[in-house]
Each structure stands twice: as C-alpha cells, then as structure tokens.
Tab-separated table of C-alpha atoms in Angstrom:
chain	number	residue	atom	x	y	z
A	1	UNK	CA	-85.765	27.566	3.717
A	2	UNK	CA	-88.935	28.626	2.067
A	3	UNK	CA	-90.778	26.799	-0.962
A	4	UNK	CA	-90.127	29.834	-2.734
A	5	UNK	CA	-86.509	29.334	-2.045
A	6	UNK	CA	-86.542	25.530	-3.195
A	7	UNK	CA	-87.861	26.848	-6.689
A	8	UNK	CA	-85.272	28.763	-7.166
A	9	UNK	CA	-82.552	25.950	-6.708
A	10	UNK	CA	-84.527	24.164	-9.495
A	11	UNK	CA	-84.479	27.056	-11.380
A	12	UNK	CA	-80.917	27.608	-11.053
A	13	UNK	CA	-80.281	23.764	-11.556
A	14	UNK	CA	-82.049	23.608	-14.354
A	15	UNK	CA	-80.911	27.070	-16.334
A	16	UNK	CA	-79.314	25.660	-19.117
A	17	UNK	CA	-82.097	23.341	-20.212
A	18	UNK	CA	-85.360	25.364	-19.320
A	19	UNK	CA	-84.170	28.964	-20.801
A	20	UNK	CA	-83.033	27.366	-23.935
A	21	UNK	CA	-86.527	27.676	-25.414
A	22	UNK	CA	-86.561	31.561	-24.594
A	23	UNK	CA	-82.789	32.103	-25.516
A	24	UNK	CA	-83.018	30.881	-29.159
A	25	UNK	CA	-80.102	32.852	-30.088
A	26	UNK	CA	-77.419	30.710	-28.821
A	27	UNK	CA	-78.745	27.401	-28.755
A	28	UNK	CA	-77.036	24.599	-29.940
A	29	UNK	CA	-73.768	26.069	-28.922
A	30	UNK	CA	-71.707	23.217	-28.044
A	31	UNK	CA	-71.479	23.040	-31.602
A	32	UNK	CA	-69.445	25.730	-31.634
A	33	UNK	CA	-66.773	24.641	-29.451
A	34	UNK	CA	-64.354	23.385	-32.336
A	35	UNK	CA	-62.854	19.996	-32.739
A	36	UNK	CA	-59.452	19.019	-33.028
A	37	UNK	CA	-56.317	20.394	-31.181
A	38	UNK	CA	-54.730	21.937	-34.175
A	39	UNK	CA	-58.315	24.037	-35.148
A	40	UNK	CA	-58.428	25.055	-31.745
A	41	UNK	CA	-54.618	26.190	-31.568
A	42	UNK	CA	-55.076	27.849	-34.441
A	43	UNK	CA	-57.663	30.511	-33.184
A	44	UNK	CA	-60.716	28.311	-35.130
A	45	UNK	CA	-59.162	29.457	-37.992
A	46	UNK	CA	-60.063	26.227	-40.386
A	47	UNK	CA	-62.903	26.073	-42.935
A	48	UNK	CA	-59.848	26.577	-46.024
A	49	UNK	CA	-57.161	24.198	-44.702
A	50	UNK	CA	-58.393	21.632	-42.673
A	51	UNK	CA	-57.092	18.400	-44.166
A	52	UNK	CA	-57.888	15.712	-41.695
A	53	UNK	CA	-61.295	14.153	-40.861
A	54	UNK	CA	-62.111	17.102	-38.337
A	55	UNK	CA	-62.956	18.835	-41.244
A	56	UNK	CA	-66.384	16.922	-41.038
A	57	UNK	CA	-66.635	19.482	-38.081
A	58	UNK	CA	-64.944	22.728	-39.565
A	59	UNK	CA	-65.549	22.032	-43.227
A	60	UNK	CA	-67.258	18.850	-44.700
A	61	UNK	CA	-65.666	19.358	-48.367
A	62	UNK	CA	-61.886	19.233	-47.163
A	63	UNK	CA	-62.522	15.263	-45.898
A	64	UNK	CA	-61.646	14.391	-49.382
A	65	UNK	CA	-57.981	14.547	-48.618
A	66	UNK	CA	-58.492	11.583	-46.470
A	67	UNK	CA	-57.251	9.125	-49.349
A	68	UNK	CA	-55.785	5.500	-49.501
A	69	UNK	CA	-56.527	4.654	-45.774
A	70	UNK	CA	-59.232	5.146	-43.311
A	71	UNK	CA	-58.134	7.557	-40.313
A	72	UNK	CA	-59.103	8.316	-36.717
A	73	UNK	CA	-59.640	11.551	-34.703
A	74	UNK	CA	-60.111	11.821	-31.332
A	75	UNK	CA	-59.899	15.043	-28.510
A	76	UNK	CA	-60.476	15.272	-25.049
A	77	UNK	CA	-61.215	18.256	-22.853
A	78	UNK	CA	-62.179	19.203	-19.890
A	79	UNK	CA	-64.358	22.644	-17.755
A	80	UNK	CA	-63.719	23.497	-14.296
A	81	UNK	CA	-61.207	20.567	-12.869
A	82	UNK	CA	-62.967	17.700	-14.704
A	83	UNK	CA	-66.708	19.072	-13.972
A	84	UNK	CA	-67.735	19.973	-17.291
A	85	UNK	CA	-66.042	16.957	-20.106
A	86	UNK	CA	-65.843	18.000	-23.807
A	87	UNK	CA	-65.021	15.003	-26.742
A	88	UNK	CA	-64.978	14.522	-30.071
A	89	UNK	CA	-64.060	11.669	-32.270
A	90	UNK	CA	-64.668	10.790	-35.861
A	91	UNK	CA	-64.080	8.217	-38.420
A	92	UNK	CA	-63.293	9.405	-41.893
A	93	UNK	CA	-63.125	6.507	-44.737
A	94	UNK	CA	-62.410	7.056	-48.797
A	95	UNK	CA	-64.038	5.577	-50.918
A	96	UNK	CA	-62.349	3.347	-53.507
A	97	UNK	CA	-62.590	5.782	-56.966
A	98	UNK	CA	-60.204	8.299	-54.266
A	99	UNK	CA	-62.046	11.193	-55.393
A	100	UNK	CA	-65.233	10.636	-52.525
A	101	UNK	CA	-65.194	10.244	-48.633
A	102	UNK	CA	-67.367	9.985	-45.741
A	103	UNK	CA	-67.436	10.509	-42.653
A	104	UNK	CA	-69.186	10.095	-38.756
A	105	UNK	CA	-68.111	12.860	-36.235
A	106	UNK	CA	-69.968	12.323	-33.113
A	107	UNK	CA	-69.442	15.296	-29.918
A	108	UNK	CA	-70.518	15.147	-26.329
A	109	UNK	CA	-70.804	17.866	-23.887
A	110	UNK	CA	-71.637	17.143	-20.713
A	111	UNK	CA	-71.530	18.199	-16.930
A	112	UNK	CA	-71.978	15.303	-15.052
A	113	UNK	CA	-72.838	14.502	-11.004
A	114	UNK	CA	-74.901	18.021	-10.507
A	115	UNK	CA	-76.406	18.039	-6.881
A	116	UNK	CA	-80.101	18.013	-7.359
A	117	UNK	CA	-81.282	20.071	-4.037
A	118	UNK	CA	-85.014	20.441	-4.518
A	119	UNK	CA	-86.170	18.012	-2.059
A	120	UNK	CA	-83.460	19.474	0.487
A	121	UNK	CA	-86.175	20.845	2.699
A	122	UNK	CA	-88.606	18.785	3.986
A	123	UNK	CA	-92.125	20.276	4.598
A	124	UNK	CA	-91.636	20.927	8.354
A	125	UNK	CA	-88.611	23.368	7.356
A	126	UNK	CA	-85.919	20.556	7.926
A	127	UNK	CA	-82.809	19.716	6.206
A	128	UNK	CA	-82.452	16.394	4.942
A	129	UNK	CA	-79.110	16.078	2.929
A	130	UNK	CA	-80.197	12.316	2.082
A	131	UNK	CA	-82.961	13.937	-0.513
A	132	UNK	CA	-80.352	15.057	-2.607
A	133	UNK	CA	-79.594	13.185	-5.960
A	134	UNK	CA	-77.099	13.580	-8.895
A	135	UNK	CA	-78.038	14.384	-12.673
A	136	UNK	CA	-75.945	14.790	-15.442
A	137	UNK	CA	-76.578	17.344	-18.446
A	138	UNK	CA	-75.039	15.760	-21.377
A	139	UNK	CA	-75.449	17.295	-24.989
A	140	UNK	CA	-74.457	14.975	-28.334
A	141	UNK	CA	-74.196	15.599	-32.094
A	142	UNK	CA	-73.688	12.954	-34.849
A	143	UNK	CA	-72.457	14.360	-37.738
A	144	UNK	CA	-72.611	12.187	-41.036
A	145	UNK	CA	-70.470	13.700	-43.599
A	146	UNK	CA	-70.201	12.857	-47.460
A	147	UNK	CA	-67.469	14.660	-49.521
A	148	UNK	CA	-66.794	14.669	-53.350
A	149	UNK	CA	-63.346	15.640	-55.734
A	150	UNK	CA	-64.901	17.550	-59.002
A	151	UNK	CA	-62.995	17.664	-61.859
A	152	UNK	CA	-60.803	20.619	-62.997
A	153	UNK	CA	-59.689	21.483	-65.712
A	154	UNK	CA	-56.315	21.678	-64.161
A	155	UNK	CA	-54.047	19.284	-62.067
A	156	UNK	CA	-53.287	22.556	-59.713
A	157	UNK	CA	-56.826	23.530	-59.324
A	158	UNK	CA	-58.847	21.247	-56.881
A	159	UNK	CA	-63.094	22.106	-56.188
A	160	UNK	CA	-64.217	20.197	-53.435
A	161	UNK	CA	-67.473	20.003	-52.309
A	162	UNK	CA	-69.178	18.484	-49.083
A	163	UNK	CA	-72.042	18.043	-46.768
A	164	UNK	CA	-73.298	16.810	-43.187
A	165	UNK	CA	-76.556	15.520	-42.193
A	166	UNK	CA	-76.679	16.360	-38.519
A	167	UNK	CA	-78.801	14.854	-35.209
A	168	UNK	CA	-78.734	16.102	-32.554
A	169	UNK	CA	-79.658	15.108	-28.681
A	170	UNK	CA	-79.430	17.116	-25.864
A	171	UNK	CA	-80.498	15.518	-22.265
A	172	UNK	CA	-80.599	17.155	-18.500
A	173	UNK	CA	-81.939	14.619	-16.044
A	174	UNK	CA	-84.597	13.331	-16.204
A	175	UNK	CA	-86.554	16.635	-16.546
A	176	UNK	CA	-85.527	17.430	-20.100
A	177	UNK	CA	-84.917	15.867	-23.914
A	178	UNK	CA	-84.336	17.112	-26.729
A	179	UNK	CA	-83.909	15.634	-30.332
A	180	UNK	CA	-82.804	17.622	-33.324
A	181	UNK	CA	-81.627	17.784	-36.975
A	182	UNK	CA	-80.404	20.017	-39.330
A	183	UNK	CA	-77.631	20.045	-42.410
A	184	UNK	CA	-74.398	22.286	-43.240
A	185	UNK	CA	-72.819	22.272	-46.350
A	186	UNK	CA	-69.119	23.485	-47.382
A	187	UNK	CA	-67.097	24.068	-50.664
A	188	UNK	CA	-63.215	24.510	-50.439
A	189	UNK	CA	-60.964	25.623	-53.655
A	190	UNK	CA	-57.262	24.772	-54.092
A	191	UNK	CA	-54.798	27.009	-56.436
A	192	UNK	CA	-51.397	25.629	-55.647
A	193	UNK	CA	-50.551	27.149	-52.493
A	194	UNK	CA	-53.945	28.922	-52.171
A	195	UNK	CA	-56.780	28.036	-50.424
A	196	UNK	CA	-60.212	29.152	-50.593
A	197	UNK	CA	-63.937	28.009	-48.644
A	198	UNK	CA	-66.953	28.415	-47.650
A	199	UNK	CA	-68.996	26.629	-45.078
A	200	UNK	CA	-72.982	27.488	-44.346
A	201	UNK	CA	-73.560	25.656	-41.278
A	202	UNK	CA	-77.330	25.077	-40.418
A	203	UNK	CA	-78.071	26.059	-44.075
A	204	UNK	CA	-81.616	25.074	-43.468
A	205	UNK	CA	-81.605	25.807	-40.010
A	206	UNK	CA	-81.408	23.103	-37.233
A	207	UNK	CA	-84.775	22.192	-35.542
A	208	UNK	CA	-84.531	20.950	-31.950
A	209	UNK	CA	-87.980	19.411	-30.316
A	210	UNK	CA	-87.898	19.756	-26.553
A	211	UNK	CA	-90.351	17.288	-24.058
A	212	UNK	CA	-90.120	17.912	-20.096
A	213	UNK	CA	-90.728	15.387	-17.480
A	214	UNK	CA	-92.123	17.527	-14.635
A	215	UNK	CA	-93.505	15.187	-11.236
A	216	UNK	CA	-96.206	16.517	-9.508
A	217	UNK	CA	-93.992	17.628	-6.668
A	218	UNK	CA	-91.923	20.089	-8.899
A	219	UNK	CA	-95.179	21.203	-10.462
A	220	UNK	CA	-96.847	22.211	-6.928
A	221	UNK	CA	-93.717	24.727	-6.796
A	222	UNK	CA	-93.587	26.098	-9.735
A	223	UNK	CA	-97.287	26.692	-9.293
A	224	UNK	CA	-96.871	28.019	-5.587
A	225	UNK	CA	-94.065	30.545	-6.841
A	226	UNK	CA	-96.178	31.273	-9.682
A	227	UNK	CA	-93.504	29.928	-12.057
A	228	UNK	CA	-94.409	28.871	-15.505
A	229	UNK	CA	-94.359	24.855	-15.914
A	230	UNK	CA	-92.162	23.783	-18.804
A	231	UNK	CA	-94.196	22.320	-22.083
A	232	UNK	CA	-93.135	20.831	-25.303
A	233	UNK	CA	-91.521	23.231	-27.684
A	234	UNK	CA	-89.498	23.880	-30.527
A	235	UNK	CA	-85.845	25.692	-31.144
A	236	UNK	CA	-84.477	26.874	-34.441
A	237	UNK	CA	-80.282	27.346	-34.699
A	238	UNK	CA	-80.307	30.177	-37.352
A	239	UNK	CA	-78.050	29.675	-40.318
A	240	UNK	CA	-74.381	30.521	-40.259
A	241	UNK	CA	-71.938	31.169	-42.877
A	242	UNK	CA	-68.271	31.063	-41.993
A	243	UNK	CA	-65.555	32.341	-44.916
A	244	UNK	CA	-62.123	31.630	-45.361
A	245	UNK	CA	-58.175	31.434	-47.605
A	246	UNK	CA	-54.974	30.175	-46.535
A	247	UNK	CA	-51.784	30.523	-48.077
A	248	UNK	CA	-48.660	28.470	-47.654
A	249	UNK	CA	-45.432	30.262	-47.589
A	250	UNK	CA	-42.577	27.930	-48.715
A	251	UNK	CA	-39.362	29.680	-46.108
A	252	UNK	CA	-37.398	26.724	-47.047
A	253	UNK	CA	-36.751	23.387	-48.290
A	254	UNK	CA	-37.998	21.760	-45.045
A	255	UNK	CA	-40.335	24.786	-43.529
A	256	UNK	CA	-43.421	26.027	-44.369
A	257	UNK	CA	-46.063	28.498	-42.672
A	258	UNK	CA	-49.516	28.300	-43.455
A	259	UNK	CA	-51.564	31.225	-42.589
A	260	UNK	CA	-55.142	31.178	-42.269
A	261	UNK	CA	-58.280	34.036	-41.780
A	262	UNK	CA	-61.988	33.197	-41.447
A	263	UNK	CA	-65.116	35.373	-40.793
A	264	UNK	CA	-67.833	33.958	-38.991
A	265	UNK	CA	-71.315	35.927	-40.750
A	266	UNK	CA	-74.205	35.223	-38.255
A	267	UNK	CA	-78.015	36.525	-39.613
A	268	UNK	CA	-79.412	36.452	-35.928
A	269	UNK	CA	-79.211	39.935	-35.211
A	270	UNK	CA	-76.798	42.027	-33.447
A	271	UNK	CA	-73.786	40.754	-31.778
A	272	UNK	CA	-70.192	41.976	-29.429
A	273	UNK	CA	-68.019	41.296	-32.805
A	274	UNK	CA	-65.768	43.294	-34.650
A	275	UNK	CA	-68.869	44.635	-37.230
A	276	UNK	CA	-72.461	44.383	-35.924
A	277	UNK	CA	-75.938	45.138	-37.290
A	278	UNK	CA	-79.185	44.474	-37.193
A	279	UNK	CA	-78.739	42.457	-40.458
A	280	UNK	CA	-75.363	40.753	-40.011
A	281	UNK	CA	-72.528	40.338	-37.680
A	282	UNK	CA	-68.942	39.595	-38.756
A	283	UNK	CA	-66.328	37.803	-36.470
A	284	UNK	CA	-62.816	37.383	-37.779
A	285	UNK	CA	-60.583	34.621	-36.896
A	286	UNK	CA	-56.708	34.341	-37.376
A	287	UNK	CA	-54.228	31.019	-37.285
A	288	UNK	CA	-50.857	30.359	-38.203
A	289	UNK	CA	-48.730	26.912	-38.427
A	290	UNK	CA	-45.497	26.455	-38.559
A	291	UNK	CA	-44.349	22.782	-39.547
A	292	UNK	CA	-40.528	21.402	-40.725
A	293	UNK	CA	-40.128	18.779	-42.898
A	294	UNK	CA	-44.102	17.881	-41.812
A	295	UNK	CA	-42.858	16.546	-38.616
A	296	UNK	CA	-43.182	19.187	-36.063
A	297	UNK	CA	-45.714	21.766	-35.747
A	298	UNK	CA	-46.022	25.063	-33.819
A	299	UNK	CA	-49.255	27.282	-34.106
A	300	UNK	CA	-50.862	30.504	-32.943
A	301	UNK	CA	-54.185	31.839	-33.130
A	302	UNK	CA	-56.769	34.650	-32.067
A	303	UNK	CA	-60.545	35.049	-32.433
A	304	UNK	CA	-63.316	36.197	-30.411
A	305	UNK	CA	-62.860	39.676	-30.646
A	306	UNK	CA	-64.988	41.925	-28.541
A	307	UNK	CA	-65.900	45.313	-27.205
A	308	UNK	CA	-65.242	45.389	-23.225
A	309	UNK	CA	-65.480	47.980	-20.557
A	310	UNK	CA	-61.824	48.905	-19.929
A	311	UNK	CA	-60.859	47.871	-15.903
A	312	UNK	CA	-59.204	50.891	-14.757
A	313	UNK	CA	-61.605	53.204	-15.843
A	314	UNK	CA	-64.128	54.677	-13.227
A	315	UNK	CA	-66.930	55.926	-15.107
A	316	UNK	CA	-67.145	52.728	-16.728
A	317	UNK	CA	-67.510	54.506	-20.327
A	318	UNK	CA	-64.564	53.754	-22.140
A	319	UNK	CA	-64.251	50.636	-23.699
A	320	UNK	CA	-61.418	48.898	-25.440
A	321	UNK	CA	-60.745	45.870	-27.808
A	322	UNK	CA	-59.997	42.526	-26.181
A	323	UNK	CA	-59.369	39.039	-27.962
A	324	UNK	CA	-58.565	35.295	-26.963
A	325	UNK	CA	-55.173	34.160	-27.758
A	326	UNK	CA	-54.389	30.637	-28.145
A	327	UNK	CA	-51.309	28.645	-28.882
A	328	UNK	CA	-50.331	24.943	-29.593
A	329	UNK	CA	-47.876	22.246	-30.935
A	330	UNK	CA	-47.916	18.925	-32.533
A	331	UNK	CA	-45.897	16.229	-34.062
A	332	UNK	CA	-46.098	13.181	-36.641
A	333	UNK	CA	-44.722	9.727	-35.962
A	334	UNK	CA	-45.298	8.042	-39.323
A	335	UNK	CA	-49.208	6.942	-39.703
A	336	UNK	CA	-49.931	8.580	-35.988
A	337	UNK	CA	-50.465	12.708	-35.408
A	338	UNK	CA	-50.428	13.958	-31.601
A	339	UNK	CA	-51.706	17.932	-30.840
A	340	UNK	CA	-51.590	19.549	-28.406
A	341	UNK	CA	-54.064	23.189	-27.496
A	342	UNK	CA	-53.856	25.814	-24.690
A	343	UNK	CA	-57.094	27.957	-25.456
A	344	UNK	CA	-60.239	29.022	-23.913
A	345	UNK	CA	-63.169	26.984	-24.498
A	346	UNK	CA	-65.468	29.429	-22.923
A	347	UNK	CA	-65.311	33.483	-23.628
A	348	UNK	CA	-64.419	37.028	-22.828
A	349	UNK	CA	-66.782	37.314	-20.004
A	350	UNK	CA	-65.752	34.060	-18.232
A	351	UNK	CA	-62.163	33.188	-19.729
A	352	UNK	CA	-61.256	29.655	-18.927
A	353	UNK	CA	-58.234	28.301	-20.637
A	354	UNK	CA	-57.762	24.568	-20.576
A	355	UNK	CA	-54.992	22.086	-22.188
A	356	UNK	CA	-56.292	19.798	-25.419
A	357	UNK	CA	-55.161	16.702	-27.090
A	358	UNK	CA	-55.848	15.141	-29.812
A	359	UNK	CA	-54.982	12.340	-31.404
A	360	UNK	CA	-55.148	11.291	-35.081
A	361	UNK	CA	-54.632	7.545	-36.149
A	362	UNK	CA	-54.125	6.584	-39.953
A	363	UNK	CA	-55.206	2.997	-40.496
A	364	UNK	CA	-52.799	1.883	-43.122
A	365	UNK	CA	-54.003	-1.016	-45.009
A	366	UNK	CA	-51.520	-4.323	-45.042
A	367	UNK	CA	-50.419	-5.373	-48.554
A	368	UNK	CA	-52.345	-8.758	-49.976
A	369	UNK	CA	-49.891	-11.303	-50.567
A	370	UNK	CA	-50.018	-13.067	-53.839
C-alpha cells in the first residue's frame, strides 16, 4: 500500500470533521435530528403543539406548559446496528409565579470505536494490524431554555414566548475540536383549539471555532500527497425559520386528533425541497395524533419531501416526488409518558429507518404535612 494510499484512509476517516469547514451549508446538522419519540412520529411536525419539555428542542416558548412539577425527557437511538448512538434528555422546571419555565436539553451524536488505519503500513510496505487504534466522533449541544406566559386579554387566548442559549461541542479524535454558540428564539399562540408558532433557530447564526491536532507523521502525508494540512477556522449555521398551526378536532367525548403542518424556510441558498430558490427554500412537514381519553396515542407523519430520479426509467430524466413516512404510538401511566417512533433518522438518498423511545417522567411534588 502506497503513502498516497494511507492518506486517503485518513481522509476518508476523517470526512466528517475535516470537510465541515468547506461544507458550511449543513453543518451543525445533528441538530436537526429531532428529539422526542412523539416529534419524530409525527413527521417533525412540532413547533405549534409541542407541550412537553422537548419543546426546548422544537420550540422554546411551548415549555411553559410544564407547570406545578418539574418533568423529565429522555430518547435513545441508534445508526447502523448500534454504530452510530443518538440521545437526548432534558430537564424542564416552572418556576413558582406558573407563568415562567426553564429548561436544559443536552444531545449527543456520536459514532464511537472507528478503526484508525493510518499507521497500517509500515514504511517497508508491511502490514501491521497492531498500529491500528479506535476514535470516537462524538458531537454535543446544551441547550438552556427560558420560557415566559404573557398576558391576554382573554382566558382562551395564550402568547407564549421563549428562547435558548445554545453551546455547542463537536469532537473527532484527537485530531479535531470544535466549540460553538449561537441562540434560537420561538413564539407559539393558543385560540382554543388553535395553535399557532414560530421558531427562528440560529437567529443570530451559530459560530463554531474549529482547532486540529495534526502529529508530524500525518503532516509528512498530507504534504507527500500534496494534501492541504487542516488549520484553525471558523463555521457559521445560517439562520432558520420553521412555521407552524395545529388544530384539535374534538370526534368525541374521549377522542381527539390533533393535526399539525410546519414549513421549514432555510436562507442558505437552493435546496431538493418542495419550493427552491436562490433566496429561500420551503420544506413542509405533516403530523397527526390520535389520543383517547389522553391515555393512548397513535401518530403519523411525513416530511422530507424531495425531487428523485424515478428507478425504472432508463434515460434517467424523469423524476418523481418521494417523501419519508413515519409512524408511532404511545401511552400515559399517570405521572409517566412512554413513545414509541419508527422513522428515518437519515434521508432520501440513504434511508435508514430505526425504532425510538422515549420516555417522559413528571416529578410530582409530595404534599407538606402540617
């Protein structure tokens, strides 16, 4: 195996961190995985009617229905048979005047155990499989979220408004770090059975500062290949703004079904959605719930909507509309909420559905004797 050859295992090892300075576009985009079982069931469908503490994830302003007692989130998923490990879990508290709450969501991505190979070759053209190490590529977010009740003129009309404070920290190796911060802000309206938000995530944009850790070893082959050798640098997230109303249909004394549409807006230039520009790029999203008597749960969603090259066709000019589905259930059991997902956490070109719990905890406060 030739030096030339070794790079490119490095290269390839190291995609994700090194062409994230290049690829501003999509960086940051483990934050736009989703959070919670029910979101993700629902086709990401959430900025109006999230009412749990995810919404410090989907929509900072709605964690002000988190009243009387502190609650718990939590979700676990997994890439690839357990390679790649997705989790989320927040802490949403009220405040004692029950109109404020705030909030700590903190998400990891990672890929953990990835065979480092550059040192498989020794300099006589030998393979030593003892040279090669493990690495893991982990990505985190902490998300500190404050959310506030205005007053209304009515007892039917609710304005909520919210914010997050963001950091961000992003890891591969030892070769790579990154630290970064940035702030989204959400509003959400409430008209009886109507629901109404909006949610500008990265509103100032999020700045990410990348260092690299390059030995002199890795830097004699990127020179030798004539490969450029990583330096600090900087990464903006562009801002985001994501719309969205819900409606509650009342079918019965004990059912309900909530429906729910979003569009993503992205200002980053032109994108596979459903309408695409130079200036802006809309990407509708589409959940429904089904619950009776609050107990049990069914939902349905689709997003991701895309322009594809259709299979069967030979010239490969015709192209047709595809979209992810994704379904889901859940269930209450007094002061405890368990949901279950079956979407795809990737997208169209590399569909990879997965199963996703979560679990939500209310901490009910004991009664003080007197």
């Amino acid at each position: 195996m030739t030096i030339k050859t070794r790079c490119l295992i490095l290269l390839c090892t190291l995609a994700p961190t090194l062409l994230v300075a290049q690829f501003r576009k999509y960086s940051n985009e483990f934050l736009n995985i989703g959070a919670g079982a029910r979101g993700l069931a629902m086709g990401s469908a959430q900025v109006a009617s999230v009412s749990d503490g995810t919404a410090g994830y989907w929509n900072p302003a709605a964690l002000v229905h988190v009243k009387d007692q502190a609650q718990v989130n939590i979700m676990h998923a997994e890439y690839f048979a357990g390679i790649g490990k997705y989790d989320f879990a927040n802490v949403a508290i009220p405040l004692s005047d029950g109109k404020r709450t705030i909030g700590l969501s903190v998400l990891r991505f990672a890929v953990d155990d990835i065979p480092n190979t550059v040192f498989l070759v020794e300099p006589d053209g030998s393979i030593n499989f003892d040279n090669i190490t493990t690495f893991s590529s982990a990505d985190y977010a902490f998300l500190f979220s404050y959310a506030q009740q205005l007053k209304m003129n009515s007892e039917d009309k609710k304005l909520n408004l919210g914010f997050n404070a963001k950091v961000i920290h992003r890891k591969a190796g030892d070769f790579a770090t990154a630290w970064g911060f940035g702030f989204d802000a959400g509003v959400q309206y409430i008209n009886k059975r109507l629901q109404l938000a909006l949610m500008a995530r990265d509103v100032t944009t999020t700045f990410n500062a990348w260092s690299y850790s390059i030995n002199d070893k890795m830097r004699e082959v990127f020179y030798v290949t004539q490969n450029d050798i990583p330096v600090k640098s900087t990464e903006l997230t562009a801002p985001k703004l994501v719309a969205g109303g819900a409606y509650n249909f009342r079918l019965g004394k004990s059912v309900n079904l909530l429906a729910e549409a979003n569009l993503d807006f992205t200002f980053d230039g032109r994108r596979n959605t459903v309408i695409s520009s130079s200036v802006v790029s809309i990407d509708p999203k589409i959940g429904l719930e089904a619950s009776v008597k609050n107990v049990f749960f069914v939902r349905a969603g689709i997003n991701n909507f895309q322009k594809a090259l259709e299979d069967e066709d030979s010239t490969y000019t015709k192209k047709v509309w595809i979209y992810q589905p994704s379904l889901g259930a859940g269930f209450r059991l007094q002061n405890v909420m368990v949901d279950y997902a079956f979407t795809n956490l990737a997208n169209q070109s590399n569909p990879l559905y997965t199963h996703v719990f979560s679990l939500k905890l209310d901490l009910v406060r004991k009664n003080k004797k007197k």
